[in-house]
Amino acid sequence: MSAQTETDELQVWVDQDLCTGDGLCVQYAPEVFEFDIDGLAYVKDDGGELLQSPGARTGVPSRLQLEVIDAAKECPGDCIHVVRRRDDVEVAGPEAD
């Protein structure tokens, strides 16, 4: 399995309009989530750059999938969306079944 496939099986994004700035996501997966100066959480690309465009998605490294899913489930703002890349189905977050 290529590194590209491993990191892009799942993608994650944060809805900043709902973010409470609580920081659980940053604690769970600091390689994926980071606060910006506005106090809200954003996702980072695989190079560590903050993705600040609304709805910006990043691939979830396979070794961090559980942490990212846990962050989405525990988020008090219900603002973290984890989706399968192949069919865009939300597997964790406010729209997950």
XYZ file of N, CA and C in Angstrom:
291
model
N 0.849 -1.182 0.000
C 0.000 0.000 0.000
C 0.891 1.241 0.000
N 0.591 2.138 -0.871
C 1.418 3.337 -0.969
C 1.097 4.308 0.164
N 2.029 5.205 0.422
C 1.817 6.208 1.462
C 0.614 7.080 1.115
N 0.438 7.373 -0.162
C -0.697 8.192 -0.588
C -2.011 7.502 -0.238
N -2.112 6.198 -0.516
C -3.328 5.452 -0.216
C -3.566 5.408 1.287
N -2.518 5.184 2.051
C -2.661 5.100 3.501
C -3.185 6.404 4.097
N -2.685 7.533 3.637
C -3.092 8.798 4.236
C -4.414 9.296 3.684
N -4.840 8.808 2.541
C -6.046 9.344 1.941
C -7.244 8.408 1.992
N -7.141 7.292 2.724
C -8.307 6.426 2.878
C -9.423 7.186 3.594
N -9.017 7.944 4.613
C -9.939 8.834 5.319
C -9.444 10.264 5.175
N -10.394 11.175 5.132
C -10.068 12.592 5.136
C -10.822 13.251 6.285
N -10.289 14.361 6.748
C -10.913 15.070 7.862
C -10.945 16.558 7.570
N -11.977 17.211 8.073
C -12.080 18.663 7.996
C -12.808 19.175 9.223
N -12.601 20.450 9.516
C -13.197 21.097 10.680
C -14.093 22.237 10.213
N -15.302 22.271 10.754
C -16.217 23.386 10.503
C -15.945 24.452 11.569
N -15.186 25.473 11.213
C -14.797 26.500 12.179
C -15.992 27.272 12.735
N -17.109 27.317 12.013
C -18.298 28.000 12.522
C -18.844 27.321 13.775
N -18.554 26.036 13.951
C -19.042 25.285 15.107
C -17.953 25.004 16.144
N -16.710 25.312 15.808
C -15.587 25.010 16.701
C -15.691 25.827 17.981
N -15.542 25.141 19.125
C -15.598 25.810 20.424
C -14.211 26.174 20.937
N -13.163 25.737 20.233
C -11.801 26.017 20.667
C -11.394 25.239 21.904
N -12.079 24.158 22.170
C -11.830 23.352 23.363
C -10.461 22.671 23.348
N -10.021 22.255 22.180
C -8.672 21.710 22.048
C -8.528 20.210 22.168
N -9.627 19.489 22.311
C -9.509 18.032 22.405
C -8.865 17.436 21.156
N -9.216 17.981 20.004
C -8.665 17.439 18.755
C -7.146 17.607 18.714
N -6.675 18.761 19.159
C -5.232 19.021 19.160
C -4.530 18.076 20.134
N -5.188 17.758 21.236
C -4.619 16.803 22.194
C -4.597 15.392 21.619
N -5.670 14.992 20.954
C -5.754 13.648 20.385
C -4.782 13.444 19.225
N -4.707 14.402 18.326
C -3.916 14.224 17.108
C -3.245 15.528 16.691
N -2.182 15.933 17.399
C -1.523 17.207 17.080
C -0.863 17.234 15.700
N -0.641 16.077 15.107
C -0.080 16.054 13.753
C -1.119 16.418 12.698
N -2.393 16.343 13.075
C -3.477 16.593 12.133
C -4.185 17.912 12.413
N -4.346 18.260 13.692
C -5.085 19.456 14.097
C -4.164 20.475 14.763
N -4.492 21.751 14.571
C -3.736 22.812 15.220
C -4.631 24.039 15.374
N -4.385 24.798 16.436
C -5.080 26.071 16.613
C -4.409 27.151 15.782
N -5.226 28.064 15.267
C -4.700 29.258 14.620
C -4.842 30.411 15.621
N -4.397 31.580 15.243
C -4.430 32.721 16.166
C -5.856 33.125 16.540
N -6.846 32.670 15.760
C -8.242 32.980 16.085
C -8.803 32.072 17.181
N -7.982 31.112 17.664
C -8.413 30.217 18.732
C -9.243 29.036 18.269
N -9.348 28.881 16.950
C -10.127 27.778 16.388
C -9.199 26.709 15.825
N -9.712 25.488 15.760
C -8.929 24.374 15.242
C -9.034 24.286 13.718
N -7.925 23.905 13.118
C -7.838 23.689 11.678
C -7.085 22.391 11.447
N -7.229 21.822 10.250
C -6.443 20.646 9.892
C -5.154 21.108 9.222
N -4.171 20.208 9.245
C -2.880 20.482 8.609
C -2.656 19.470 7.496
N -1.940 19.892 6.465
C -1.579 18.958 5.407
C -0.424 18.080 5.891
N -0.009 17.144 5.060
C 1.041 16.203 5.488
C 2.398 16.874 5.663
N 2.525 18.120 5.216
C 3.753 18.873 5.432
C 3.691 19.755 6.669
N 2.560 19.731 7.378
C 2.407 20.509 8.594
C 1.836 21.901 8.394
N 1.464 22.241 7.147
C 0.892 23.564 6.869
C -0.581 23.605 7.256
N -0.974 24.676 7.931
C -2.361 24.879 8.326
C -3.211 25.135 7.084
N -4.321 24.426 6.975
C -5.246 24.610 5.856
C -6.396 25.477 6.356
N -6.403 26.740 5.963
C -7.332 27.712 6.531
C -8.563 27.988 5.685
N -8.644 27.406 4.499
C -9.835 27.615 3.678
C -11.010 26.857 4.290
N -12.187 27.462 4.304
C -13.355 26.770 4.862
C -13.587 25.421 4.163
N -13.755 24.386 4.968
C -14.005 23.051 4.422
C -12.780 22.337 3.894
N -11.591 22.909 4.094
C -10.370 22.268 3.594
C -10.187 20.910 4.258
N -9.876 19.911 3.455
C -9.701 18.548 3.935
C -8.248 18.129 3.859
N -7.901 17.199 4.722
C -6.575 16.602 4.677
C -6.705 15.103 4.874
N -5.760 14.357 4.338
C -5.743 12.915 4.524
C -5.359 12.573 5.953
N -5.907 11.469 6.450
C -5.611 11.012 7.805
C -4.593 9.877 7.716
N -3.397 10.060 8.277
C -2.420 8.965 8.267
C -3.015 7.730 8.946
N -2.762 6.562 8.378
C -3.367 5.339 8.908
C -3.052 5.135 10.381
N -1.861 5.528 10.812
C -1.483 5.334 12.213
C -2.215 6.268 13.155
N -2.911 7.279 12.614
C -3.644 8.240 13.445
C -5.162 8.160 13.262
N -5.631 7.156 12.517
C -7.065 7.069 12.242
C -7.901 6.990 13.513
N -7.502 6.158 14.456
C -8.281 6.021 15.693
C -8.305 7.318 16.484
N -7.169 8.012 16.550
C -7.102 9.274 17.282
C -7.997 10.337 16.654
N -7.987 10.395 15.327
C -8.805 11.390 14.626
C -10.293 11.063 14.780
N -10.652 9.794 14.692
C -12.048 9.383 14.892
C -12.477 9.685 16.324
N -11.621 9.383 17.298
C -11.936 9.702 18.692
C -12.114 11.204 18.887
N -11.266 12.003 18.249
C -11.386 13.457 18.354
C -12.747 13.913 17.828
N -13.179 13.342 16.709
C -14.476 13.710 16.139
C -15.612 13.309 17.077
N -15.513 12.134 17.662
C -16.571 11.661 18.560
C -16.643 12.461 19.855
N -15.504 12.927 20.346
C -15.450 13.627 21.629
C -15.583 15.143 21.507
N -15.536 15.655 20.308
C -15.566 17.105 20.091
C -16.859 17.713 20.634
N -16.742 18.662 21.577
C -17.949 19.280 22.138
C -18.707 20.162 21.143
N -18.040 20.619 20.108
C -18.695 21.452 19.104
C -19.263 20.674 17.934
N -19.039 19.351 17.919
C -19.481 18.514 16.789
C -19.073 19.132 15.450
N -17.822 19.569 15.380
C -17.386 20.284 14.175
C -16.365 19.514 13.342
N -15.978 18.307 13.786
C -14.968 17.529 13.061
C -15.674 16.476 12.219
N -15.362 16.474 10.944
C -15.973 15.541 9.997
C -14.888 14.613 9.442
N -15.060 13.315 9.639
C -14.135 12.317 9.093
C -14.902 11.541 8.030
N -14.400 11.589 6.799
C -15.096 10.961 5.674
C -14.182 9.974 4.947
N -14.822 8.952 4.354
C -14.084 8.035 3.483
C -13.861 8.730 2.159
N -12.647 8.701 1.702
C -12.305 9.376 0.453
C -13.047 8.781 -0.743
N -13.162 7.476 -0.778
C -13.708 6.826 -1.985
C -15.177 7.147 -2.255
N -15.972 7.366 -1.184
C -17.395 7.612 -1.415
C -17.950 8.803 -0.628
N -17.078 9.506 0.086
C -17.440 10.720 0.817
C -18.456 10.473 1.943
N -18.542 9.239 2.418
C -19.440 8.921 3.527
C -18.767 9.301 4.839
N -19.501 10.016 5.690
C -18.957 10.417 6.977
C -18.954 9.226 7.932
N -17.758 8.907 8.460
C -17.612 7.764 9.370
C -17.537 8.208 10.826
N -17.250 9.471 11.071
C -17.242 10.035 12.415
C -17.536 11.521 12.295
N -18.291 12.022 13.249
C -18.689 13.415 13.228
C -20.194 13.550 13.282
N -20.678 14.771 13.173
C -22.110 15.017 13.373
C -23.039 14.378 12.336
N -22.516 14.056 11.165
C -23.375 13.462 10.122
C -23.152 11.965 9.952
N -22.377 11.350 10.850
C -22.129 9.910 10.778
C -23.345 9.157 11.308
N -23.570 7.998 10.739
C -24.696 7.157 11.212
C -24.350 6.469 12.516
